[in-house]
mmCIF file of C-alpha atoms and ligand atoms in Angstrom:
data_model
loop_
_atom_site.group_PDB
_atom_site.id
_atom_site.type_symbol
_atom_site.label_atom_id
_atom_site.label_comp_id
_atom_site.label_asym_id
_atom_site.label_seq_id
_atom_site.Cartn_x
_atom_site.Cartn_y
_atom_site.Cartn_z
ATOM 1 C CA UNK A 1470 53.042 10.161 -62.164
ATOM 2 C CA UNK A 1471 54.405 11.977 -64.926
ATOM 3 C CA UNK A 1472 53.345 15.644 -64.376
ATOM 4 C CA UNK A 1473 53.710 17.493 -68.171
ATOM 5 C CA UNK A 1474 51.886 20.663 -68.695
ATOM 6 C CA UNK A 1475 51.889 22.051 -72.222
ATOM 7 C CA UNK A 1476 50.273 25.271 -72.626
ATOM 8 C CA UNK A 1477 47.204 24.567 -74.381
ATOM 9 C CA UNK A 1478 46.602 21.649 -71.631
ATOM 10 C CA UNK A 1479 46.732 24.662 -69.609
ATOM 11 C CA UNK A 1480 44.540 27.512 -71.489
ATOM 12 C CA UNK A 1481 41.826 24.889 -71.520
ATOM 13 C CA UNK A 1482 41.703 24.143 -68.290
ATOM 14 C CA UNK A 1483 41.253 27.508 -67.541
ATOM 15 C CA UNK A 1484 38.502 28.482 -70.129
ATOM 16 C CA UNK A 1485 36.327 26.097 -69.712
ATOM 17 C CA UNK A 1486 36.965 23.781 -66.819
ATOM 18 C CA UNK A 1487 36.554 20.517 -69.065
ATOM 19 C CA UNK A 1488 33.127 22.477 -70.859
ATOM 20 C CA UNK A 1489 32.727 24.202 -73.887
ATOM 21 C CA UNK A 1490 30.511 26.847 -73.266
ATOM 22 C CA UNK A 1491 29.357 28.703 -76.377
ATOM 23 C CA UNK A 1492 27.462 32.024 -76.262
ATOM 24 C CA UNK A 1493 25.041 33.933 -78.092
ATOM 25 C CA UNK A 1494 25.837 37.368 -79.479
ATOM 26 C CA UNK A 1495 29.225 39.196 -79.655
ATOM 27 C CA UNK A 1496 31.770 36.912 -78.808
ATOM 28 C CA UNK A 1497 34.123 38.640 -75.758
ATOM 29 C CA UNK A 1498 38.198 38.365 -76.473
ATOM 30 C CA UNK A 1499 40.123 38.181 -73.445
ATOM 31 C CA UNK A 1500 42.010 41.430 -72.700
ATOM 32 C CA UNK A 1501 45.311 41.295 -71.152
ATOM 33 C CA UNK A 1502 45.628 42.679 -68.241
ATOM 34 C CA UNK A 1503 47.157 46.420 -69.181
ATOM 35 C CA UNK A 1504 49.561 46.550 -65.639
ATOM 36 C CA UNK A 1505 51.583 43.049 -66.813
ATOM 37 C CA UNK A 1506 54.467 42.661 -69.210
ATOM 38 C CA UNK A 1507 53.408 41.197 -72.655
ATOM 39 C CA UNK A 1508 53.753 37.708 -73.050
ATOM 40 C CA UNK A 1509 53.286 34.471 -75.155
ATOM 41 C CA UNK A 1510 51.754 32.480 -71.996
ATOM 42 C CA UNK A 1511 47.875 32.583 -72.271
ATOM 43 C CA UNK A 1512 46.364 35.266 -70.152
ATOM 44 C CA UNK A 1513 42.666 34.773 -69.661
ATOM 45 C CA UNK A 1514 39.363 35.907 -68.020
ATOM 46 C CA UNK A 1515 41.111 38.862 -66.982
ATOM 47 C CA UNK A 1516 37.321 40.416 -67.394
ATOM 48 C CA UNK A 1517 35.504 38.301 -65.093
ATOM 49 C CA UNK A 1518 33.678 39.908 -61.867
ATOM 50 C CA UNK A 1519 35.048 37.422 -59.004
ATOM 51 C CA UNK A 1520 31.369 36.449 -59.396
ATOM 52 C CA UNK A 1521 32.539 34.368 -62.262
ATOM 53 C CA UNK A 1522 35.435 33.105 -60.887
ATOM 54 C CA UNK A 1523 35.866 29.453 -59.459
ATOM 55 C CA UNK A 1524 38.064 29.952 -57.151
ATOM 56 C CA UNK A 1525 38.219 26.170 -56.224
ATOM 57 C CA UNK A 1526 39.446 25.826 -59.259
ATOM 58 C CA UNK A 1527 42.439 28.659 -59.413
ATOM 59 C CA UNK A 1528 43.388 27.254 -56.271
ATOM 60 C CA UNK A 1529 43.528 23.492 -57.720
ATOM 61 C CA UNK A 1530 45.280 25.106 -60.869
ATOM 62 C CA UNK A 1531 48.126 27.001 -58.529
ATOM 63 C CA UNK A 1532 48.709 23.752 -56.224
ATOM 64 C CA UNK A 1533 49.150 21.564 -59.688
ATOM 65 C CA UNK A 1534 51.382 24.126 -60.494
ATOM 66 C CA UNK A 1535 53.361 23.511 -57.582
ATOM 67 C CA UNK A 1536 53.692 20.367 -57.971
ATOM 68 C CA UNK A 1537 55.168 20.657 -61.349
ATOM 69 C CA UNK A 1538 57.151 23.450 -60.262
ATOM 70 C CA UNK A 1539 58.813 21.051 -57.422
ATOM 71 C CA UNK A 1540 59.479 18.415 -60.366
ATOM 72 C CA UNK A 1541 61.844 21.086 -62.695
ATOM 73 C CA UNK A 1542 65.254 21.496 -62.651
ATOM 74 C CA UNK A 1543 64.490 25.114 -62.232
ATOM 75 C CA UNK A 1544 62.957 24.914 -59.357
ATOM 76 C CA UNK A 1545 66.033 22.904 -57.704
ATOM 77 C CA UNK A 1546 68.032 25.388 -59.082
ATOM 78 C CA UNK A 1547 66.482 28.113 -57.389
ATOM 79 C CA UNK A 1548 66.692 26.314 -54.527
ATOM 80 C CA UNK A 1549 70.259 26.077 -54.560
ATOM 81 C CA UNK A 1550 70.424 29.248 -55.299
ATOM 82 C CA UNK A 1551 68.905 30.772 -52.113
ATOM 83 C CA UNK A 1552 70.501 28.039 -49.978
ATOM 84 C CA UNK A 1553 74.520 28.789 -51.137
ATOM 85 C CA UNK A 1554 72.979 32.804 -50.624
ATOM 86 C CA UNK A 1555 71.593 32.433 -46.965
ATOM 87 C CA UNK A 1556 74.803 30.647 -45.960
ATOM 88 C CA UNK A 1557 76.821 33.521 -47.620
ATOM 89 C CA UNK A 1558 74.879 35.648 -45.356
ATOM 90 C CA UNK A 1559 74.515 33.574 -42.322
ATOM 91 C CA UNK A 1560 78.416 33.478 -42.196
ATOM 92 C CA UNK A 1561 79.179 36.915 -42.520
ATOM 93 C CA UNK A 1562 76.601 37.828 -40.129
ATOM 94 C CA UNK A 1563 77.973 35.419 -37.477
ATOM 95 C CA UNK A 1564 81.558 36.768 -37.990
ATOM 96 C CA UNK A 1565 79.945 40.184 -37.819
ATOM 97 C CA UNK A 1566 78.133 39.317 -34.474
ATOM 98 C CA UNK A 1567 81.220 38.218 -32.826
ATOM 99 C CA UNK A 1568 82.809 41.424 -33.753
ATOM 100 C CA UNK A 1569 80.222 43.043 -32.512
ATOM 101 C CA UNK A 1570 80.004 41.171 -29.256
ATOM 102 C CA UNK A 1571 83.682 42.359 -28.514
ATOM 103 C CA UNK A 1572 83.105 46.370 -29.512
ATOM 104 C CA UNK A 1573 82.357 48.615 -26.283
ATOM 105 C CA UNK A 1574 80.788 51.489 -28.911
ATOM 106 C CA UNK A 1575 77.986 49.377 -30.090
ATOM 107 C CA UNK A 1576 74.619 49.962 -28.297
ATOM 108 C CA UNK A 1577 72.091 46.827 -27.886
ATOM 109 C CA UNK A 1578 70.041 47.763 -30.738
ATOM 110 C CA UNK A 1579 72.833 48.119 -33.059
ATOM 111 C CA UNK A 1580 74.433 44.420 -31.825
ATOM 112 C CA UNK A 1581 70.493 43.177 -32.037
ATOM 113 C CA UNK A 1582 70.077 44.684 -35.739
ATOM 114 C CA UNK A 1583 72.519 42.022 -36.882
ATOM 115 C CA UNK A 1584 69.523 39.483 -36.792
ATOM 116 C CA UNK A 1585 70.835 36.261 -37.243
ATOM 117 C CA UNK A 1586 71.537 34.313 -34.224
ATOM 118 C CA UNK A 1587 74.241 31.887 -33.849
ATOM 119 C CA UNK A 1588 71.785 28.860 -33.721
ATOM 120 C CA UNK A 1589 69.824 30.145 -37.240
ATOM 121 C CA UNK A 1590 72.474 28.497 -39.403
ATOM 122 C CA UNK A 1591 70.408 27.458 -43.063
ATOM 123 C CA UNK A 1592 70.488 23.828 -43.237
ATOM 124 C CA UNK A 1593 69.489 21.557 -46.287
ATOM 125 C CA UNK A 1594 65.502 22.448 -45.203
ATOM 126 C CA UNK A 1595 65.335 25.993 -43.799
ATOM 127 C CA UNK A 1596 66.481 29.331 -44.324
ATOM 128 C CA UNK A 1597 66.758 31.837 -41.218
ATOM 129 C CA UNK A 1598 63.262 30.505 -39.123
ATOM 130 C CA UNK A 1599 62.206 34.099 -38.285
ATOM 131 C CA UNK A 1600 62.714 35.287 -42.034
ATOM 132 C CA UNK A 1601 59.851 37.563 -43.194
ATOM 133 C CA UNK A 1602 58.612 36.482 -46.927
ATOM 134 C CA UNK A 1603 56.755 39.480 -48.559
ATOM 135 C CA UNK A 1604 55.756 39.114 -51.989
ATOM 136 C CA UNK A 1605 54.370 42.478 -54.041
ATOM 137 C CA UNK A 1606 52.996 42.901 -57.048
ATOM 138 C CA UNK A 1607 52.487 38.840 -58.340
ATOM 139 C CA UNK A 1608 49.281 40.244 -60.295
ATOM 140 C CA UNK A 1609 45.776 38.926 -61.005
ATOM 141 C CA UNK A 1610 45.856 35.140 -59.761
ATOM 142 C CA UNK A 1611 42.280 34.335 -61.026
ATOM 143 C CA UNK A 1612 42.997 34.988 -64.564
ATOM 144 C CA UNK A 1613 46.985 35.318 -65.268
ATOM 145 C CA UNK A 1614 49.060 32.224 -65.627
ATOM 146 C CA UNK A 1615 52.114 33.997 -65.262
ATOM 147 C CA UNK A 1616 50.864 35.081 -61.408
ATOM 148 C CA UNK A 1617 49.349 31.634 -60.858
ATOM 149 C CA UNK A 1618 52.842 29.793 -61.503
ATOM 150 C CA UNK A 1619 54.592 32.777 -59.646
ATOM 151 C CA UNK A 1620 52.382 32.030 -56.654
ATOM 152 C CA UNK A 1621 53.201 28.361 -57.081
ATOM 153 C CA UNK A 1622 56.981 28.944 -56.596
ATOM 154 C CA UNK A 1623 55.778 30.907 -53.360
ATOM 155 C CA UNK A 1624 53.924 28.291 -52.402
ATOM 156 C CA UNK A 1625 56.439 25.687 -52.864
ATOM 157 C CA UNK A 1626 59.369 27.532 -51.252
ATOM 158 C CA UNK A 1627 57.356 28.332 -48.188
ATOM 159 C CA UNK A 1628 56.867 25.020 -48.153
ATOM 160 C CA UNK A 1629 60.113 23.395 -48.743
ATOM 161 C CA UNK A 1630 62.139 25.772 -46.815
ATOM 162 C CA UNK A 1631 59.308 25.446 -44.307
ATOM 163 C CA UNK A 1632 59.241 29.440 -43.389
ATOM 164 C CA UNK A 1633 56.483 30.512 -41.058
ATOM 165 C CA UNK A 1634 53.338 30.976 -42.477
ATOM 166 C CA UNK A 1635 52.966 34.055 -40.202
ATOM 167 C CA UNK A 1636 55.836 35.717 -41.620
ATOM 168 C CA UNK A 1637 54.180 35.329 -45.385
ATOM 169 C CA UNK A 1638 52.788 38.300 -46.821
ATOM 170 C CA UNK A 1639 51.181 39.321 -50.152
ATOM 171 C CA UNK A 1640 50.006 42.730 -52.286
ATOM 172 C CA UNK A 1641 49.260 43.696 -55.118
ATOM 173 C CA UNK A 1642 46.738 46.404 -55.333
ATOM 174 C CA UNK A 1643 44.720 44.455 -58.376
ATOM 175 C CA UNK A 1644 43.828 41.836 -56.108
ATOM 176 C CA UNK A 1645 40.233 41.105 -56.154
ATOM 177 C CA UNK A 1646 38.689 40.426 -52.997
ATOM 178 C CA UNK A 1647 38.275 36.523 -54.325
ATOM 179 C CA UNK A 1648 41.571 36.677 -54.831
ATOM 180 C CA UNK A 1649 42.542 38.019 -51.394
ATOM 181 C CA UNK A 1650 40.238 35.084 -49.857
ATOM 182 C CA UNK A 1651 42.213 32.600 -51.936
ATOM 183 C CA UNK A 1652 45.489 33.568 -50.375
ATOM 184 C CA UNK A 1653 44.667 33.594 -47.213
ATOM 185 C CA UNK A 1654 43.115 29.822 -48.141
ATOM 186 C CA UNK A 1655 46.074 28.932 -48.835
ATOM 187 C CA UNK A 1656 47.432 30.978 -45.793
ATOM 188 C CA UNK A 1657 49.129 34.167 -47.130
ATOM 189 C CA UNK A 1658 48.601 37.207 -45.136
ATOM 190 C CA UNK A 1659 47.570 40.015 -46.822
ATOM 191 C CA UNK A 1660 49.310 43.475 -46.723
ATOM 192 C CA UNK A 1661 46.006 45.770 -45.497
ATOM 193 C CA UNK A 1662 47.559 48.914 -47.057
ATOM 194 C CA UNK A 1663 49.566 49.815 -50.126
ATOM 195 C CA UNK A 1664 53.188 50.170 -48.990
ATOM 196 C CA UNK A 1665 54.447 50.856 -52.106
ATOM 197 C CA UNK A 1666 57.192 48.808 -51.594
ATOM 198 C CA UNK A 1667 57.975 50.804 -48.509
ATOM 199 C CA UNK A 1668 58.565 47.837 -45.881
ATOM 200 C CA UNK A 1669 60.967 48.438 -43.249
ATOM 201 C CA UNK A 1670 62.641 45.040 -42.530
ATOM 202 C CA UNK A 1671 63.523 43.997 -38.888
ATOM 203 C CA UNK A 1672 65.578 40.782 -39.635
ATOM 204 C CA UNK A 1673 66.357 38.349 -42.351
ATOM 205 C CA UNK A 1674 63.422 38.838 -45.671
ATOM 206 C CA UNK A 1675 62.718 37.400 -48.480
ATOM 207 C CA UNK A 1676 61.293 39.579 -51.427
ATOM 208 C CA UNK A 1677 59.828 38.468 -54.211
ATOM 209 C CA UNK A 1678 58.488 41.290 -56.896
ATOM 210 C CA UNK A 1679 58.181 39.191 -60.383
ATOM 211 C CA UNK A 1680 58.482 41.155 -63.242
ATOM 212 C CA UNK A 1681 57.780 44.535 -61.023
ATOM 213 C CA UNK A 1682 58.608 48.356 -61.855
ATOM 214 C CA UNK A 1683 61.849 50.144 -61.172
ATOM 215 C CA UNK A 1684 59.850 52.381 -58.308
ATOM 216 C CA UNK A 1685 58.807 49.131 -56.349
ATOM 217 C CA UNK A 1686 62.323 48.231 -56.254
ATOM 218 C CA UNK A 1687 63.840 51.240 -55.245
ATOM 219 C CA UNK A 1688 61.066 51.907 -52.220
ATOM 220 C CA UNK A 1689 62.549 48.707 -50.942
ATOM 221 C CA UNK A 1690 65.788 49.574 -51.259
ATOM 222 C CA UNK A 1691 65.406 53.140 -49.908
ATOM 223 C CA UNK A 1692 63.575 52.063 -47.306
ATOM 224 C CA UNK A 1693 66.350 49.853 -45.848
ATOM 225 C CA UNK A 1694 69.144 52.309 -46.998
ATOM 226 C CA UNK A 1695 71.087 50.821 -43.779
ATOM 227 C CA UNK A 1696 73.988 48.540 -43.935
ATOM 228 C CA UNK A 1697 72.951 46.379 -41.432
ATOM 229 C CA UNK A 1698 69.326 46.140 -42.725
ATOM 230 C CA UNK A 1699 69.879 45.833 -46.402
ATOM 231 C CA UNK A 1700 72.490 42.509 -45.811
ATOM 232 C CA UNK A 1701 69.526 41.033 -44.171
ATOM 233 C CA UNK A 1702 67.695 41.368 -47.039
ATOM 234 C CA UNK A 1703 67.075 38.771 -50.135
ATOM 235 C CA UNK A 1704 65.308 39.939 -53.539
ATOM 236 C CA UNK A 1705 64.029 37.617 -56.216
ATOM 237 C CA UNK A 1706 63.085 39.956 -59.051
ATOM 238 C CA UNK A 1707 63.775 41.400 -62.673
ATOM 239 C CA UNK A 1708 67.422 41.848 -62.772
ATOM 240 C CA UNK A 1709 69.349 44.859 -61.079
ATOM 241 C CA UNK A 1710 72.086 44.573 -63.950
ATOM 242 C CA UNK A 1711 69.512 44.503 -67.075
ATOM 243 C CA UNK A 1712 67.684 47.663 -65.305
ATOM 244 C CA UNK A 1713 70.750 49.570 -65.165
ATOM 245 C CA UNK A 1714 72.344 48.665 -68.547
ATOM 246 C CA UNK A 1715 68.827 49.412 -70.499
ATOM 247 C CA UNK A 1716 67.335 51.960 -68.749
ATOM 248 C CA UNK A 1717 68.918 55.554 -69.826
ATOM 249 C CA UNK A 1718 70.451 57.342 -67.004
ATOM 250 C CA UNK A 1719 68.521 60.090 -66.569
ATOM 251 C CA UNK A 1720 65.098 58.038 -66.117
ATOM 252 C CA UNK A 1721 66.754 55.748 -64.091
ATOM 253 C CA UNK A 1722 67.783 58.334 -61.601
ATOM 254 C CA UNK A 1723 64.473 59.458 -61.686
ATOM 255 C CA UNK A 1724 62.600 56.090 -61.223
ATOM 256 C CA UNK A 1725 65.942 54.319 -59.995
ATOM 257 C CA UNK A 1726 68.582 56.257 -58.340
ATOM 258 C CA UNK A 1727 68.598 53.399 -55.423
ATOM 259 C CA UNK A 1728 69.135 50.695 -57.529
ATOM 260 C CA UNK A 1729 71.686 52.490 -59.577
ATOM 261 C CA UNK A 1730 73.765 53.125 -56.378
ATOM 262 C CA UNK A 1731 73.569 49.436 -54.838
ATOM 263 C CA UNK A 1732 73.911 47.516 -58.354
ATOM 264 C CA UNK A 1733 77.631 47.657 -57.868
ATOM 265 C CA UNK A 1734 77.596 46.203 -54.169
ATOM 266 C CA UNK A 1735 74.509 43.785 -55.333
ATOM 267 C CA UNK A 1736 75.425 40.223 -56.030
ATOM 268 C CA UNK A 1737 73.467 38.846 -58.660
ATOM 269 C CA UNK A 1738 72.251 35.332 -59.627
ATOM 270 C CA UNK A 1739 70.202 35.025 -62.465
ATOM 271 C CA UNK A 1740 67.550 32.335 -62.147
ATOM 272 C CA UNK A 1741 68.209 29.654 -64.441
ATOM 273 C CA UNK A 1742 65.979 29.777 -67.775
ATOM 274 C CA UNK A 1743 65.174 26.322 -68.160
ATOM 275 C CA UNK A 1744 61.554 26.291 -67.124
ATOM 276 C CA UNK A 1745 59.142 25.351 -69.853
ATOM 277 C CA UNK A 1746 57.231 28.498 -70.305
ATOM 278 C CA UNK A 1747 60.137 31.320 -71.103
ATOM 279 C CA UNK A 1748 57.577 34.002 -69.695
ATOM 280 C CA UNK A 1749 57.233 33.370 -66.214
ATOM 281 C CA UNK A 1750 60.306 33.349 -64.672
ATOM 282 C CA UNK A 1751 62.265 35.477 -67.474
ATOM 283 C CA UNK A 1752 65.186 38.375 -67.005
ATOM 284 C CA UNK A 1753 64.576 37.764 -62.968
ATOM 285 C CA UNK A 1754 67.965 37.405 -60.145
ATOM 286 C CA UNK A 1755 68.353 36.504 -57.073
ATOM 287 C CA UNK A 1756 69.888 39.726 -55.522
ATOM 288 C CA UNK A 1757 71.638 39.830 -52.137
ATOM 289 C CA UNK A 1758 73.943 42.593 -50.870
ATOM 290 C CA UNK A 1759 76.931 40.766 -48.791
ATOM 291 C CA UNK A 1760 78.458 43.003 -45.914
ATOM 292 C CA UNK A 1761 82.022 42.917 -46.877
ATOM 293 C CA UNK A 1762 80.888 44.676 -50.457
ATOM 294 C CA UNK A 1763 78.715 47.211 -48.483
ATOM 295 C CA UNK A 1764 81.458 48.000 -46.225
ATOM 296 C CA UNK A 1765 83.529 48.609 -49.065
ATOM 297 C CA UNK A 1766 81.357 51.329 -50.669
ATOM 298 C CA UNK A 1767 82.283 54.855 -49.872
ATOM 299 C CA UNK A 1768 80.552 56.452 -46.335
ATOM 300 C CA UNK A 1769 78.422 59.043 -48.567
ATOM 301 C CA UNK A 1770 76.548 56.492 -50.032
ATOM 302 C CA UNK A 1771 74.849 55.639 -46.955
ATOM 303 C CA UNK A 1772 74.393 59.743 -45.841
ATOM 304 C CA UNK A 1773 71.800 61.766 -48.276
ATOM 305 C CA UNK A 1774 68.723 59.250 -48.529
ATOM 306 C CA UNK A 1775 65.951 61.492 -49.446
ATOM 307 C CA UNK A 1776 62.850 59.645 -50.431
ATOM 308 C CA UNK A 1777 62.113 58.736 -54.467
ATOM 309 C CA UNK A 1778 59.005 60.915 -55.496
ATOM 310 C CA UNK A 1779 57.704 59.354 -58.472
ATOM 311 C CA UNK A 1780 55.061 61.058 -61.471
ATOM 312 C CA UNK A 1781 52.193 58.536 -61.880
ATOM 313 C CA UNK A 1782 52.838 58.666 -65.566
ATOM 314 C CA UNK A 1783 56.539 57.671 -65.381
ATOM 315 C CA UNK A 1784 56.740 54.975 -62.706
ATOM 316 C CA UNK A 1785 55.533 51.475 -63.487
ATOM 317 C CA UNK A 1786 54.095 51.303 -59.334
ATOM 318 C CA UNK A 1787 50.244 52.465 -57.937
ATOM 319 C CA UNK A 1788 50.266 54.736 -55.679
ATOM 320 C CA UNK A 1789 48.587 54.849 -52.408
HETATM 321 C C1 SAM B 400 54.292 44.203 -64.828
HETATM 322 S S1 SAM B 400 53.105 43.615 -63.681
HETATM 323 C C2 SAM B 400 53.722 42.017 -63.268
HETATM 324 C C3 SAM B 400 52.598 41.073 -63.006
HETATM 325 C C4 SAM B 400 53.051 39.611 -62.905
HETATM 326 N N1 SAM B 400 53.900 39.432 -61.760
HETATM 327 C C5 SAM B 400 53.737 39.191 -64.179
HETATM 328 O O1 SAM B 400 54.917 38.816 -64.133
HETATM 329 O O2 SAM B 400 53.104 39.211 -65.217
HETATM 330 C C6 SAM B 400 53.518 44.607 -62.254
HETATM 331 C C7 SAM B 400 52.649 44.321 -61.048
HETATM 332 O O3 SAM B 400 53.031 45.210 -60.006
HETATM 333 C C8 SAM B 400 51.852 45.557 -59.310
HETATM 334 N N2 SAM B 400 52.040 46.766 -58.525
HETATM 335 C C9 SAM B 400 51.992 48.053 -58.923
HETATM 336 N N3 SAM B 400 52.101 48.870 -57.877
HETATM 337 C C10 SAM B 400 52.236 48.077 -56.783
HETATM 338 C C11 SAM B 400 52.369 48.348 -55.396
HETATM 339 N N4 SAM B 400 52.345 49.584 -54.934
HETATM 340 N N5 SAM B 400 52.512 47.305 -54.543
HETATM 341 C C12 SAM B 400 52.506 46.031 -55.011
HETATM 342 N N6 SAM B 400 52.362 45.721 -56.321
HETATM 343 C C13 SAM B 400 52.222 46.730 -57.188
HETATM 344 C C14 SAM B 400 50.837 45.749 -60.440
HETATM 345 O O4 SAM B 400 49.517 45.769 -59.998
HETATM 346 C C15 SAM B 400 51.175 44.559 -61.319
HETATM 347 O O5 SAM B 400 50.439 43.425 -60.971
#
């Protein structure tokens, strides 16, 4: 089957299931939604009550999206991608363990932070089995195309990398409550409180925050502010690099200051731009934060952590 998608096949599919419906009176435009970036790729029904909403549909719409996510050379790039990244930080870890193993000052909760056991090697099929995937901040699924194919490249790496549906979890506070019930169809968990990005990881996670603001970033990263922790830790998002080279210094300490300090001990893969639409997947990396470039930064950067406090008018993030 030869699975093309241009984007008007896609618009109509979405306005009018196969129907044109024509209405009396003033005819209503589609506004985009005000909390995403601007782009070419159709945004629609952004207005619709959930009441409106075919949610049978959206989810048909994100699985075909899937599928011709699965067929791109994007997606296998990604893939890649994530694969050479785990192994980079599989390997470390398990040279880190065995040092640890051997060093009479560590505690047990210091040698069990390390998280990656010697039998959680990646293979060809699976990342770390225990890995957390948390995904913030995807947008409105019902009526965005940009958060529908976003979702589909969650959906397909959960699937191909086969990570534990228990360990997947989703927020963003615009979720409708249709939208909420769709996930968890299609067996996300979702996140019952805004965390603002504030998750404390425990072992290996995967992040993915598409086209999210500086503050959601910089929760995470504060959050971890650990050595141990943050090498565990795997974000998909815009890049670290472009955020630091465009963003003047003074707002970025302001909305930024922990991605600022870890950009130079970040490694960075941009995803490749080859996918069809150039609006879904733009300006995003693959960031990871190896242990031998973390042990190399100086010990201060690791002491005074004091938590970001952001103005609701300058951070792109809702607050609890
Ligand atoms: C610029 S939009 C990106 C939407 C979509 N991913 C895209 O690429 O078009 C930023 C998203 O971050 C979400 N967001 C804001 N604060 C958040 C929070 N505290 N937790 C999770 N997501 C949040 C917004 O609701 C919005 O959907």
């Amino acid at each position: 089957m030869l699975l093309v998608i241009s984007g008007s096949f896609s618009a109509h599919m979405a306005n009018s299931d196969g129907f044109v419906v024509v209405k009396k009176g003033k005819r209503r435009r589609p506004r985009p939604n005000r909390d995403c970036v601007s782009s070419s790729a159709k945004v629609f029904d952004c207005n619709e009550s959930d009441h409106d909403i075919d949610f049978g549909r959206v989810k048909e719409k994100i699985h075909f999206y899937r599928d011709e996510l699965k067929c791109s050379e994007f997606y296998t790039n990604v893939q890649e991608q994530l694969k050479q990244c785990y192994l980079t930080v599989y390997q470390e870890r398990r040279k880190q363990d065995s040092e640890n193993r051997c060093d009479p000052d560590l505690d047990d909760v210091e040698r069990d932070v390390a998280g990656l056991s010697l039998n959680d090697c990646p293979t060809n099929t699976t990342l770390p089995p225990d890995m957390e995937c948390v995904c913030y901040g995807v947008g409105n699924i019902s009526g965005n195309i940009i958060s529908q194919y976003q979702l589909a490249l969650v959906l397909a790496l959960r699937e191909d990398f086969k990570l534990n549906q228990d360990r997947c979890f989703m927020f963003d506070p615009v979720f409708t409550e249709g939208e909420k019930q769709t996930l968890q169809d299609l067996h996300f968990s979702i996140i019952p409180v805004n965390e603002e990005g504030k998750r404390r990881c425990h072992g290996p996670a995967l992040f993915f925050l598409p086209h999210c603001g500086k503050a959601l970033y910089n929760n995470l990263l504060w959050c971890n502010w650990h050595l141990q922790t943050l090498s565990n830790i795997v974000i998909i998002g815009n890049s670290f690099k472009a955020m630091v080279e465009r963003t003047p210094q003074r707002l970025l300490k302001e909305t930024g200051l922990y991605i600022m300090k870890i950009q130079e001990y970040t490694v960075e893969i941009p995803l490749s731009q080859t996918f069809h639409h150039s609006d879904i997947f733009n300006d995003m990396a693959i960031h990871y934060f190896p242990l031998h470039r973390l042990t190399s930064a100086p010990g201060e950067l690791w002491e005074a952590h004091d938590a970001p406090v952001y103005s609701q008018h300058d951070a792109e993030i809702i607050l609890s």
